[in-house]
Amino acid sequence: MKKFTMGVLGLGEGRSIISAVQNSELWELGNICDLNEELCKERCQEFGLDGYTTEYQNMLDDESIDVIGIYTPDQLHAAHIKMALEAGKHVICTKPLMVDLDEAGALLEAQKRTGKTVFVGQSSRYFEPARRQRQDFEEGRLGGLITVETHYISDSRWFLDREWSHRKGFSWMYNFMIHAVDLAVWYLPEVEEVYGLGIASENTRERGIQAPDTMKFLLKNKDGRFAGVNGVYAAPTLGSAVEQSISCTLRGTKGISRAGYPKLQYYTNFQPLQKTAQLHEYNELHDYFFRFEAETHHAGEYQNYIEQFARDMNEGITPKPDLKEGIRTLAVMEAMEQSLRLGIPVNVSQVLADRNLCLD
Ligand SMILES: NC(=O)c1ccc[n+]([C@@H]2O[C@H](COP(=O)([O-])OP(=O)(O)OC[C@H]3O[C@@H](n4cnc5c(N)ncnc54)[C@H](O)[C@@H]3O)[C@@H](O)[C@H]2O)c1
């Protein structure tokens, strides 16, 4: 099996991908890069590395690097992906793929022309409970899927201390809620119409930001089934022991399942049905998923997704979510934003048509 070599761009959350690469038998680390030289040195010390660069171009010029892992601020992803493709590299880009669809057409064109792969690091799909839930779904243990409920709820006011959270392009929806949206469209991939309500609470507005921090949406699939998606980001929470930060509930004709994050817990009630769902816990994996202080990093999820990427590439399969799927999810989110603004249901195909985007 071919091993892949990664150059890591952006060394904040990029710390987790360095750990993932170092612990994987399918990957090697090519180089690391950040504009902040002190941070480069810190990561070298932490991971026993002997080199770094502060110039992205150096990684792009390095022929030993196959894949660029992009962990820069959200607003820079589109430009950094395009540069990687033009340099003949595959891309693994953290969520959100982009902060709007402005560059979507140019990226689709560059990807097609270069023939390189773009994979979106939707980490929540790769946490153990989410993986188990997906497997049970694919094995038909729920029967037919009737409806989906997802949420991402966290008191993330700390995020507003970041300089780039005050720059154009930041929103709670694209940076945070995308986890819950992605889980919903993973199960209902043909979302056609969306409707939602949202407010920017005083807690966000007093920091000079107008982006809604409290949102509730209905996402209607082509066949009439729908998902409910909730997000609250600037208010106290019940805590993850009471209410998981991320949650995905699948209600089927024959069973029900609920996976969450950050607790390694998964509830199922399959045939023969019980009065109360069964709890499955994977606490033995705690240190695999959470390698640094607290439960705030994602190294285990990243290791799972880069290994999936490597296995798929070796087998000639396109790793998912790919560029087209990522862009479709962003089109759903652009429709969600429009619905908040206009107060009416918004059609996703119309968003794609208005943008001249064809994903077939
Ligand atoms: N669950 C997840 O998948 C998950 C979790 C956290 C963060 N993220 C994503 O990771 C990305 C980074 O978030 P973060 O929390 O590490 O932010 P951060 O601000 O801590 O780190 C970003 C780093 O990028 C560097 N940088 C900026 N421009 C650069 C350039 N042109 N070249 C090289 N380096 C550059 C900055 O110096 C900084 O160190 C964001 O897109 C965020 O949404 C994903």
mmCIF file of C-alpha atoms and ligand atoms in Angstrom:
data_model
loop_
_atom_site.group_PDB
_atom_site.id
_atom_site.type_symbol
_atom_site.label_atom_id
_atom_site.label_comp_id
_atom_site.label_asym_id
_atom_site.label_seq_id
_atom_site.Cartn_x
_atom_site.Cartn_y
_atom_site.Cartn_z
ATOM 1 C CA MET A 1 0.000 0.000 0.000
ATOM 2 C CA LYS A 2 1.357 3.413 -0.987
ATOM 3 C CA LYS A 3 2.154 5.680 1.943
ATOM 4 C CA PHE A 4 1.217 9.350 1.572
ATOM 5 C CA THR A 5 3.330 12.303 2.644
ATOM 6 C CA MET A 6 1.617 15.362 4.101
ATOM 7 C CA GLY A 7 2.651 18.983 4.382
ATOM 8 C CA VAL A 8 0.655 20.624 7.186
ATOM 9 C CA LEU A 9 -0.423 24.259 6.747
ATOM 10 C CA GLY A 10 -1.561 26.100 9.911
ATOM 11 C CA LEU A 11 -0.289 24.777 13.220
ATOM 12 C CA GLY A 12 -3.022 25.628 15.742
ATOM 13 C CA GLU A 13 -5.490 22.808 15.118
ATOM 14 C CA GLY A 14 -2.798 21.544 12.737
ATOM 15 C CA ARG A 15 -1.233 20.153 15.909
ATOM 16 C CA SER A 16 -3.837 17.357 15.837
ATOM 17 C CA ILE A 17 -3.079 16.408 12.243
ATOM 18 C CA ILE A 18 0.660 16.243 12.992
ATOM 19 C CA SER A 19 -0.143 13.790 15.791
ATOM 20 C CA ALA A 20 -2.474 11.841 13.470
ATOM 21 C CA VAL A 21 0.210 11.555 10.767
ATOM 22 C CA GLN A 22 2.932 10.572 13.214
ATOM 23 C CA ASN A 23 0.759 7.806 14.675
ATOM 24 C CA SER A 24 -0.399 6.389 11.356
ATOM 25 C CA GLU A 25 1.358 3.644 9.448
ATOM 26 C CA LEU A 26 -0.168 4.970 6.232
ATOM 27 C CA TRP A 27 1.323 8.462 6.446
ATOM 28 C CA GLU A 28 4.576 10.368 6.686
ATOM 29 C CA LEU A 29 5.134 13.986 7.602
ATOM 30 C CA GLY A 30 6.767 16.037 4.847
ATOM 31 C CA ASN A 31 6.908 19.465 6.451
ATOM 32 C CA ILE A 32 4.953 21.902 8.623
ATOM 33 C CA CYS A 33 4.214 25.555 7.908
ATOM 34 C CA ASP A 34 2.842 28.553 9.765
ATOM 35 C CA LEU A 35 3.370 32.305 9.421
ATOM 36 C CA ASN A 36 4.053 32.332 13.145
ATOM 37 C CA GLU A 37 7.658 31.161 13.506
ATOM 38 C CA GLU A 38 7.424 30.765 17.277
ATOM 39 C CA LEU A 39 4.553 28.337 16.806
ATOM 40 C CA CYS A 40 6.591 26.385 14.207
ATOM 41 C CA LYS A 41 9.405 26.034 16.743
ATOM 42 C CA GLU A 42 6.953 25.007 19.464
ATOM 43 C CA ARG A 43 5.526 22.246 17.247
ATOM 44 C CA CYS A 44 9.027 21.059 16.295
ATOM 45 C CA GLN A 45 9.860 20.713 19.956
ATOM 46 C CA GLU A 46 6.555 19.043 20.826
ATOM 47 C CA PHE A 47 6.754 16.457 18.033
ATOM 48 C CA GLY A 48 10.526 16.024 17.736
ATOM 49 C CA LEU A 49 10.713 17.576 14.244
ATOM 50 C CA ASP A 50 13.856 19.069 12.798
ATOM 51 C CA GLY A 51 12.426 21.400 10.171
ATOM 52 C CA TYR A 52 9.643 23.825 9.336
ATOM 53 C CA THR A 53 8.889 26.643 6.932
ATOM 54 C CA THR A 54 7.034 29.932 7.208
ATOM 55 C CA GLU A 55 6.498 30.032 3.399
ATOM 56 C CA TYR A 56 3.611 27.973 2.008
ATOM 57 C CA GLN A 57 5.331 28.061 -1.394
ATOM 58 C CA ASN A 58 8.211 25.970 0.003
ATOM 59 C CA MET A 59 5.812 23.104 0.736
ATOM 60 C CA LEU A 60 4.164 23.511 -2.664
ATOM 61 C CA ASP A 61 7.579 23.274 -4.368
ATOM 62 C CA ASP A 62 8.549 20.155 -2.389
ATOM 63 C CA GLU A 63 8.130 17.160 -4.692
ATOM 64 C CA SER A 64 8.188 14.661 -1.833
ATOM 65 C CA ILE A 65 4.853 16.057 -0.539
ATOM 66 C CA ASP A 66 1.702 14.439 -2.033
ATOM 67 C CA VAL A 67 -0.998 16.034 0.101
ATOM 68 C CA ILE A 68 -1.417 19.449 1.714
ATOM 69 C CA GLY A 69 -3.383 19.380 4.995
ATOM 70 C CA ILE A 70 -5.035 22.805 5.376
ATOM 71 C CA TYR A 71 -5.702 24.091 8.917
ATOM 72 C CA THR A 72 -5.552 27.854 8.380
ATOM 73 C CA PRO A 73 -8.378 30.295 9.306
ATOM 74 C CA ASP A 74 -11.664 29.537 7.507
ATOM 75 C CA GLN A 75 -11.482 32.600 5.241
ATOM 76 C CA LEU A 76 -8.175 31.411 3.695
ATOM 77 C CA HIS A 77 -9.169 27.833 2.787
ATOM 78 C CA ALA A 78 -10.341 28.551 -0.769
ATOM 79 C CA ALA A 79 -7.099 30.326 -1.724
ATOM 80 C CA HIS A 80 -4.929 27.699 -0.040
ATOM 81 C CA ILE A 81 -6.775 24.806 -1.732
ATOM 82 C CA LYS A 82 -6.429 26.469 -5.133
ATOM 83 C CA MET A 83 -2.681 26.982 -4.659
ATOM 84 C CA ALA A 84 -2.245 23.328 -3.655
ATOM 85 C CA LEU A 85 -4.158 22.046 -6.683
ATOM 86 C CA GLU A 86 -2.205 24.302 -9.037
ATOM 87 C CA ALA A 87 1.005 22.887 -7.555
ATOM 88 C CA GLY A 88 -0.179 19.342 -8.320
ATOM 89 C CA LYS A 89 -0.996 18.348 -4.722
ATOM 90 C CA HIS A 90 -3.976 16.490 -3.303
ATOM 91 C CA VAL A 91 -5.789 18.361 -0.522
ATOM 92 C CA ILE A 92 -7.252 17.477 2.848
ATOM 93 C CA CYS A 93 -8.990 20.625 4.103
ATOM 94 C CA THR A 94 -10.546 20.985 7.538
ATOM 95 C CA LYS A 95 -14.148 22.193 7.861
ATOM 96 C CA PRO A 96 -15.566 24.531 6.702
ATOM 97 C CA LEU A 97 -14.361 23.882 3.162
ATOM 98 C CA MET A 98 -14.992 27.597 2.485
ATOM 99 C CA VAL A 99 -16.971 30.464 3.990
ATOM 100 C CA ASP A 100 -19.154 31.022 0.912
ATOM 101 C CA LEU A 101 -19.527 29.769 -2.658
ATOM 102 C CA ASP A 102 -17.625 32.618 -4.327
ATOM 103 C CA GLU A 103 -14.656 30.416 -5.275
ATOM 104 C CA ALA A 104 -16.595 27.161 -5.744
ATOM 105 C CA GLY A 105 -16.645 27.322 -9.563
ATOM 106 C CA ALA A 106 -12.932 28.125 -9.779
ATOM 107 C CA LEU A 107 -12.086 25.238 -7.445
ATOM 108 C CA LEU A 108 -14.227 22.771 -9.388
ATOM 109 C CA GLU A 109 -12.469 23.850 -12.565
ATOM 110 C CA ALA A 110 -8.986 23.591 -10.988
ATOM 111 C CA GLN A 111 -9.771 20.199 -9.499
ATOM 112 C CA LYS A 112 -11.054 18.837 -12.807
ATOM 113 C CA ARG A 113 -8.096 20.220 -14.743
ATOM 114 C CA THR A 114 -5.430 18.971 -12.337
ATOM 115 C CA GLY A 115 -7.142 15.639 -11.587
ATOM 116 C CA LYS A 116 -6.157 15.960 -7.931
ATOM 117 C CA THR A 117 -8.350 14.943 -4.989
ATOM 118 C CA VAL A 118 -9.937 17.348 -2.505
ATOM 119 C CA PHE A 119 -11.228 15.771 0.699
ATOM 120 C CA VAL A 120 -13.186 17.720 3.354
ATOM 121 C CA GLY A 121 -12.194 16.884 6.939
ATOM 122 C CA GLN A 122 -15.662 16.646 8.486
ATOM 123 C CA SER A 123 -14.294 15.310 11.750
ATOM 124 C CA SER A 124 -17.647 14.514 13.387
ATOM 125 C CA ARG A 125 -18.230 11.668 10.944
ATOM 126 C CA TYR A 126 -15.046 10.017 12.231
ATOM 127 C CA PHE A 127 -15.723 9.926 16.002
ATOM 128 C CA GLU A 128 -16.336 6.362 17.203
ATOM 129 C CA PRO A 129 -20.067 6.670 18.024
ATOM 130 C CA ALA A 130 -20.737 8.325 14.636
ATOM 131 C CA ARG A 131 -18.859 5.532 12.839
ATOM 132 C CA ARG A 132 -20.879 2.862 14.653
ATOM 133 C CA GLN A 133 -24.118 4.695 13.920
ATOM 134 C CA ARG A 134 -23.265 4.874 10.232
ATOM 135 C CA GLN A 135 -22.424 1.189 10.122
ATOM 136 C CA ASP A 136 -25.742 0.212 11.752
ATOM 137 C CA PHE A 137 -27.570 2.499 9.314
ATOM 138 C CA GLU A 138 -25.821 0.933 6.326
ATOM 139 C CA GLU A 139 -26.569 -2.562 7.633
ATOM 140 C CA GLY A 140 -30.279 -1.652 7.732
ATOM 141 C CA ARG A 141 -30.729 -2.061 11.488
ATOM 142 C CA LEU A 142 -32.990 1.012 11.629
ATOM 143 C CA GLY A 143 -35.262 -0.232 8.864
ATOM 144 C CA GLY A 144 -36.167 2.687 6.623
ATOM 145 C CA LEU A 145 -34.899 6.052 7.803
ATOM 146 C CA ILE A 146 -37.838 8.318 8.676
ATOM 147 C CA THR A 147 -36.236 11.447 10.096
ATOM 148 C CA VAL A 148 -32.981 12.917 11.431
ATOM 149 C CA GLU A 149 -32.333 15.327 14.312
ATOM 150 C CA THR A 150 -28.905 16.876 14.768
ATOM 151 C CA HIS A 151 -27.466 19.611 16.889
ATOM 152 C CA TYR A 152 -24.235 21.308 17.767
ATOM 153 C CA ILE A 153 -24.611 23.266 20.979
ATOM 154 C CA SER A 154 -21.624 24.765 22.772
ATOM 155 C CA ASP A 155 -20.790 27.878 24.736
ATOM 156 C CA SER A 156 -18.052 28.978 22.349
ATOM 157 C CA ARG A 157 -17.762 32.632 23.295
ATOM 158 C CA TRP A 158 -14.024 31.983 23.823
ATOM 159 C CA PHE A 159 -13.780 31.780 20.044
ATOM 160 C CA LEU A 160 -14.461 35.516 19.758
ATOM 161 C CA ASP A 161 -11.024 36.179 21.293
ATOM 162 C CA ARG A 162 -9.559 35.101 17.945
ATOM 163 C CA GLU A 163 -8.671 37.953 15.647
ATOM 164 C CA TRP A 164 -10.064 36.152 12.575
ATOM 165 C CA SER A 165 -13.483 35.629 14.176
ATOM 166 C CA HIS A 166 -13.943 39.396 13.717
ATOM 167 C CA ARG A 167 -12.990 39.332 10.041
ATOM 168 C CA LYS A 168 -15.425 39.145 7.127
ATOM 169 C CA GLY A 169 -16.487 35.570 6.484
ATOM 170 C CA PHE A 170 -16.702 34.359 10.095
ATOM 171 C CA SER A 171 -20.080 33.059 11.182
ATOM 172 C CA TRP A 172 -21.263 30.632 13.848
ATOM 173 C CA MET A 173 -23.032 28.793 11.058
ATOM 174 C CA TYR A 174 -19.998 28.109 8.872
ATOM 175 C CA ASN A 175 -17.478 27.561 11.644
ATOM 176 C CA PHE A 176 -19.624 25.630 14.125
ATOM 177 C CA MET A 177 -23.042 24.584 12.861
ATOM 178 C CA ILE A 178 -21.507 22.930 9.804
ATOM 179 C CA HIS A 179 -20.854 19.841 11.953
ATOM 180 C CA ALA A 180 -24.591 19.387 12.578
ATOM 181 C CA VAL A 181 -25.519 20.276 8.984
ATOM 182 C CA ASP A 182 -22.983 17.816 7.580
ATOM 183 C CA LEU A 183 -24.354 14.972 9.719
ATOM 184 C CA ALA A 184 -27.897 15.759 8.550
ATOM 185 C CA VAL A 185 -26.984 15.804 4.847
ATOM 186 C CA TRP A 186 -24.870 12.671 5.259
ATOM 187 C CA TYR A 187 -28.135 10.831 5.915
ATOM 188 C CA LEU A 188 -30.391 12.946 3.697
ATOM 189 C CA PRO A 189 -28.083 13.803 0.764
ATOM 190 C CA GLU A 190 -30.797 15.331 -1.423
ATOM 191 C CA VAL A 191 -31.857 18.264 0.733
ATOM 192 C CA GLU A 192 -33.844 20.468 -1.582
ATOM 193 C CA GLU A 193 -35.460 23.140 0.557
ATOM 194 C CA VAL A 194 -34.584 24.727 3.893
ATOM 195 C CA TYR A 195 -36.379 26.959 6.375
ATOM 196 C CA GLY A 196 -35.032 28.409 9.586
ATOM 197 C CA LEU A 197 -35.080 30.981 12.319
ATOM 198 C CA GLY A 198 -32.065 32.583 13.923
ATOM 199 C CA ILE A 199 -31.082 35.404 16.241
ATOM 200 C CA ALA A 200 -27.835 37.080 17.216
ATOM 201 C CA SER A 201 -28.137 37.152 21.000
ATOM 202 C CA GLU A 202 -26.880 39.973 23.175
ATOM 203 C CA ASN A 203 -23.866 37.786 24.066
ATOM 204 C CA THR A 204 -22.614 37.885 20.478
ATOM 205 C CA ARG A 205 -23.731 41.434 19.666
ATOM 206 C CA GLU A 206 -21.903 42.889 22.668
ATOM 207 C CA ARG A 207 -18.682 41.588 21.043
ATOM 208 C CA GLY A 208 -19.415 43.596 17.886
ATOM 209 C CA ILE A 209 -20.593 40.610 15.794
ATOM 210 C CA GLN A 210 -24.023 40.412 14.187
ATOM 211 C CA ALA A 211 -23.911 36.745 13.027
ATOM 212 C CA PRO A 212 -26.795 34.653 14.438
ATOM 213 C CA ASP A 213 -25.626 32.453 17.338
ATOM 214 C CA THR A 214 -28.944 30.682 17.981
ATOM 215 C CA MET A 215 -30.544 28.888 15.032
ATOM 216 C CA LYS A 216 -33.120 26.221 14.250
ATOM 217 C CA PHE A 217 -33.650 24.775 10.775
ATOM 218 C CA LEU A 218 -35.777 22.276 8.896
ATOM 219 C CA LEU A 219 -34.029 20.653 5.906
ATOM 220 C CA LYS A 220 -36.392 18.950 3.472
ATOM 221 C CA ASN A 221 -35.088 16.122 1.318
ATOM 222 C CA LYS A 222 -36.294 15.583 -2.265
ATOM 223 C CA ASP A 223 -38.472 12.635 -1.147
ATOM 224 C CA GLY A 224 -40.241 14.656 1.582
ATOM 225 C CA ARG A 225 -38.290 13.326 4.553
ATOM 226 C CA PHE A 226 -36.726 16.056 6.661
ATOM 227 C CA ALA A 227 -34.033 16.772 9.241
ATOM 228 C CA GLY A 228 -34.165 19.210 12.171
ATOM 229 C CA VAL A 229 -30.874 20.997 12.875
ATOM 230 C CA ASN A 230 -30.219 23.149 15.957
ATOM 231 C CA GLY A 231 -27.305 25.342 16.987
ATOM 232 C CA VAL A 232 -26.614 27.575 20.014
ATOM 233 C CA TYR A 233 -23.109 29.021 20.457
ATOM 234 C CA ALA A 234 -23.026 31.968 22.827
ATOM 235 C CA ALA A 235 -25.084 30.914 25.853
ATOM 236 C CA PRO A 236 -24.511 28.627 28.867
ATOM 237 C CA THR A 237 -25.004 24.905 28.197
ATOM 238 C CA LEU A 238 -26.144 21.975 30.307
ATOM 239 C CA GLY A 239 -22.681 20.418 29.912
ATOM 240 C CA SER A 240 -21.821 17.385 27.810
ATOM 241 C CA ALA A 241 -22.656 14.928 30.616
ATOM 242 C CA VAL A 242 -26.297 16.058 30.299
ATOM 243 C CA GLU A 243 -26.469 17.085 26.658
ATOM 244 C CA GLN A 244 -23.739 16.130 24.193
ATOM 245 C CA SER A 245 -22.270 19.081 22.276
ATOM 246 C CA ILE A 246 -22.900 17.292 18.989
ATOM 247 C CA SER A 247 -25.778 14.877 18.603
ATOM 248 C CA CYS A 248 -27.301 12.914 15.740
ATOM 249 C CA THR A 249 -30.526 10.948 16.178
ATOM 250 C CA LEU A 250 -31.789 8.659 13.424
ATOM 251 C CA ARG A 251 -35.413 7.503 13.683
ATOM 252 C CA GLY A 252 -36.233 4.542 11.460
ATOM 253 C CA THR A 253 -39.198 2.258 10.827
ATOM 254 C CA LYS A 254 -37.623 -0.519 12.920
ATOM 255 C CA GLY A 255 -35.228 1.206 15.271
ATOM 256 C CA ILE A 256 -33.564 4.328 16.568
ATOM 257 C CA SER A 257 -29.965 5.400 17.259
ATOM 258 C CA ARG A 258 -28.241 8.422 18.769
ATOM 259 C CA ALA A 259 -24.534 9.216 18.511
ATOM 260 C CA GLY A 260 -22.802 12.183 20.095
ATOM 261 C CA TYR A 261 -19.624 14.055 20.885
ATOM 262 C CA PRO A 262 -17.501 14.462 23.036
ATOM 263 C CA LYS A 263 -18.746 11.574 25.208
ATOM 264 C CA LEU A 264 -17.858 8.232 23.627
ATOM 265 C CA GLN A 265 -21.460 7.085 23.930
ATOM 266 C CA TYR A 266 -23.898 5.582 21.463
ATOM 267 C CA TYR A 267 -27.533 4.666 22.141
ATOM 268 C CA THR A 268 -29.474 2.121 20.108
ATOM 269 C CA ASN A 269 -32.885 0.519 20.241
ATOM 270 C CA PHE A 270 -33.073 -2.094 17.518
ATOM 271 C CA GLN A 271 -35.166 -5.274 17.104
ATOM 272 C CA PRO A 272 -36.300 -6.746 19.459
ATOM 273 C CA LEU A 273 -37.264 -3.297 20.807
ATOM 274 C CA GLN A 274 -36.713 -2.546 24.497
ATOM 275 C CA LYS A 275 -38.425 0.049 26.703
ATOM 276 C CA THR A 276 -35.141 1.930 27.007
ATOM 277 C CA ALA A 277 -32.322 2.212 24.514
ATOM 278 C CA GLN A 278 -29.073 0.345 25.065
ATOM 279 C CA LEU A 279 -25.979 2.431 25.845
ATOM 280 C CA HIS A 280 -22.684 1.482 24.173
ATOM 281 C CA GLU A 281 -19.568 3.156 25.556
ATOM 282 C CA TYR A 282 -16.087 3.255 24.042
ATOM 283 C CA ASN A 283 -14.138 4.776 26.910
ATOM 284 C CA GLU A 284 -11.104 2.616 26.112
ATOM 285 C CA LEU A 285 -10.672 4.872 23.063
ATOM 286 C CA HIS A 286 -10.627 8.096 25.086
ATOM 287 C CA ASP A 287 -6.876 8.565 24.850
ATOM 288 C CA TYR A 288 -6.858 7.764 21.139
ATOM 289 C CA PHE A 289 -9.394 10.500 20.426
ATOM 290 C CA PHE A 290 -8.220 13.060 23.009
ATOM 291 C CA ARG A 291 -4.412 13.200 23.037
ATOM 292 C CA PHE A 292 -3.820 16.669 24.425
ATOM 293 C CA GLU A 293 -5.165 18.697 27.342
ATOM 294 C CA ALA A 294 -8.949 18.597 27.888
ATOM 295 C CA GLU A 295 -11.332 17.313 25.190
ATOM 296 C CA THR A 296 -10.750 20.161 22.791
ATOM 297 C CA HIS A 297 -8.687 18.634 20.009
ATOM 298 C CA HIS A 298 -9.506 16.145 17.321
ATOM 299 C CA ALA A 299 -6.435 14.031 16.670
ATOM 300 C CA GLY A 300 -8.250 10.664 16.748
ATOM 301 C CA GLU A 301 -10.932 11.798 14.323
ATOM 302 C CA TYR A 302 -8.242 13.190 12.027
ATOM 303 C CA GLN A 303 -6.253 9.959 12.152
ATOM 304 C CA ASN A 304 -9.415 8.075 11.209
ATOM 305 C CA TYR A 305 -10.085 10.342 8.255
ATOM 306 C CA ILE A 306 -6.544 10.470 6.870
ATOM 307 C CA GLU A 307 -6.386 6.669 7.069
ATOM 308 C CA GLN A 308 -9.722 6.437 5.262
ATOM 309 C CA PHE A 309 -8.291 8.834 2.659
ATOM 310 C CA ALA A 310 -5.163 6.687 2.192
ATOM 311 C CA ARG A 311 -7.087 3.402 1.959
ATOM 312 C CA ASP A 312 -9.598 4.844 -0.528
ATOM 313 C CA MET A 313 -6.873 6.387 -2.686
ATOM 314 C CA ASN A 314 -5.007 3.088 -2.762
ATOM 315 C CA GLU A 315 -8.168 1.322 -3.885
ATOM 316 C CA GLY A 316 -9.002 3.927 -6.533
ATOM 317 C CA ILE A 317 -12.077 5.152 -4.581
ATOM 318 C CA THR A 318 -12.780 8.891 -4.179
ATOM 319 C CA PRO A 319 -12.554 9.701 -0.451
ATOM 320 C CA LYS A 320 -15.779 11.345 0.794
ATOM 321 C CA PRO A 321 -16.852 14.013 1.461
ATOM 322 C CA ASP A 322 -15.137 15.262 -1.705
ATOM 323 C CA LEU A 323 -15.153 18.727 -3.289
ATOM 324 C CA LYS A 324 -18.582 18.337 -4.915
ATOM 325 C CA GLU A 325 -20.198 17.025 -1.737
ATOM 326 C CA GLY A 326 -18.540 19.797 0.286
ATOM 327 C CA ILE A 327 -19.843 22.427 -2.148
ATOM 328 C CA ARG A 328 -23.349 20.960 -2.021
ATOM 329 C CA THR A 329 -23.308 21.221 1.778
ATOM 330 C CA LEU A 330 -22.215 24.854 1.453
ATOM 331 C CA ALA A 331 -25.115 25.438 -0.969
ATOM 332 C CA VAL A 332 -27.475 24.060 1.687
ATOM 333 C CA MET A 333 -25.897 26.501 4.138
ATOM 334 C CA GLU A 334 -26.182 29.433 1.747
ATOM 335 C CA ALA A 335 -29.879 28.554 1.411
ATOM 336 C CA MET A 336 -30.097 28.433 5.237
ATOM 337 C CA GLU A 337 -28.561 31.900 5.465
ATOM 338 C CA GLN A 338 -30.993 33.257 2.872
ATOM 339 C CA SER A 339 -33.903 31.722 4.739
ATOM 340 C CA LEU A 340 -32.827 33.483 7.943
ATOM 341 C CA ARG A 341 -32.635 36.781 6.082
ATOM 342 C CA LEU A 342 -35.832 36.464 4.053
ATOM 343 C CA GLY A 343 -38.000 34.549 6.532
ATOM 344 C CA ILE A 344 -39.149 32.085 3.840
ATOM 345 C CA PRO A 345 -38.180 28.568 2.676
ATOM 346 C CA VAL A 346 -35.280 28.642 0.185
ATOM 347 C CA ASN A 347 -34.524 26.165 -2.563
ATOM 348 C CA VAL A 348 -31.001 24.677 -2.742
ATOM 349 C CA SER A 349 -31.090 24.072 -6.516
ATOM 350 C CA GLN A 350 -31.905 27.754 -6.962
ATOM 351 C CA VAL A 351 -28.806 28.702 -4.939
ATOM 352 C CA LEU A 352 -26.675 26.459 -7.168
ATOM 353 C CA ALA A 353 -28.311 27.836 -10.329
ATOM 354 C CA ASP A 354 -27.832 31.455 -9.186
ATOM 355 C CA ARG A 355 -24.162 30.614 -8.692
ATOM 356 C CA ASN A 356 -23.918 28.849 -12.051
ATOM 357 C CA LEU A 357 -22.716 25.702 -10.305
ATOM 358 C CA CYS A 358 -23.308 22.254 -11.760
ATOM 359 C CA LEU A 359 -22.448 19.342 -9.457
ATOM 360 C CA ASP A 360 -23.562 16.454 -11.703
HETATM 361 N N1 LIG B 1 -13.369 19.614 14.413
HETATM 362 C C1 LIG B 1 -12.615 20.180 13.496
HETATM 363 O O1 LIG B 1 -12.476 19.638 12.422
HETATM 364 C C2 LIG B 1 -11.933 21.482 13.793
HETATM 365 C C3 LIG B 1 -11.702 21.878 15.115
HETATM 366 C C4 LIG B 1 -11.044 23.102 15.343
HETATM 367 C C5 LIG B 1 -10.654 23.893 14.265
HETATM 368 N N2 LIG B 1 -10.928 23.481 13.003
HETATM 369 C C6 LIG B 1 -10.577 24.335 11.845
HETATM 370 O O2 LIG B 1 -9.156 24.459 11.772
HETATM 371 C C7 LIG B 1 -8.814 25.723 11.200
HETATM 372 C C8 LIG B 1 -7.804 26.426 12.089
HETATM 373 O O3 LIG B 1 -8.409 26.679 13.329
HETATM 374 P P1 LIG B 1 -7.504 26.978 14.612
HETATM 375 O O4 LIG B 1 -8.390 26.845 15.765
HETATM 376 O O5 LIG B 1 -6.253 26.184 14.563
HETATM 377 O O6 LIG B 1 -7.146 28.522 14.351
HETATM 378 P P2 LIG B 1 -5.803 29.274 14.799
HETATM 379 O O7 LIG B 1 -6.054 30.709 14.540
HETATM 380 O O8 LIG B 1 -5.417 28.818 16.165
HETATM 381 O O9 LIG B 1 -4.685 28.704 13.819
HETATM 382 C C9 LIG B 1 -4.575 29.061 12.472
HETATM 383 C C10 LIG B 1 -3.082 29.130 12.142
HETATM 384 O O10 LIG B 1 -2.926 29.394 10.752
HETATM 385 C C11 LIG B 1 -1.797 30.237 10.612
HETATM 386 N N3 LIG B 1 -1.848 30.924 9.310
HETATM 387 C C12 LIG B 1 -2.681 31.905 8.919
HETATM 388 N N4 LIG B 1 -2.431 32.246 7.647
HETATM 389 C C13 LIG B 1 -1.416 31.470 7.220
HETATM 390 C C14 LIG B 1 -0.708 31.363 5.992
HETATM 391 N N5 LIG B 1 -1.018 32.127 4.935
HETATM 392 N N6 LIG B 1 0.290 30.453 5.904
HETATM 393 C C15 LIG B 1 0.605 29.682 6.969
HETATM 394 N N7 LIG B 1 -0.025 29.754 8.159
HETATM 395 C C16 LIG B 1 -1.026 30.623 8.278
HETATM 396 C C17 LIG B 1 -1.883 31.181 11.791
HETATM 397 O O11 LIG B 1 -0.644 31.782 12.077
HETATM 398 C C18 LIG B 1 -2.363 30.247 12.891
HETATM 399 O O12 LIG B 1 -1.298 29.694 13.632
HETATM 400 C C19 LIG B 1 -10.130 26.493 11.046
HETATM 401 O O13 LIG B 1 -10.578 26.401 9.722
HETATM 402 C C20 LIG B 1 -11.080 25.766 11.977
HETATM 403 O O14 LIG B 1 -12.423 25.870 11.554
HETATM 404 C C21 LIG B 1 -11.534 22.280 12.748
#
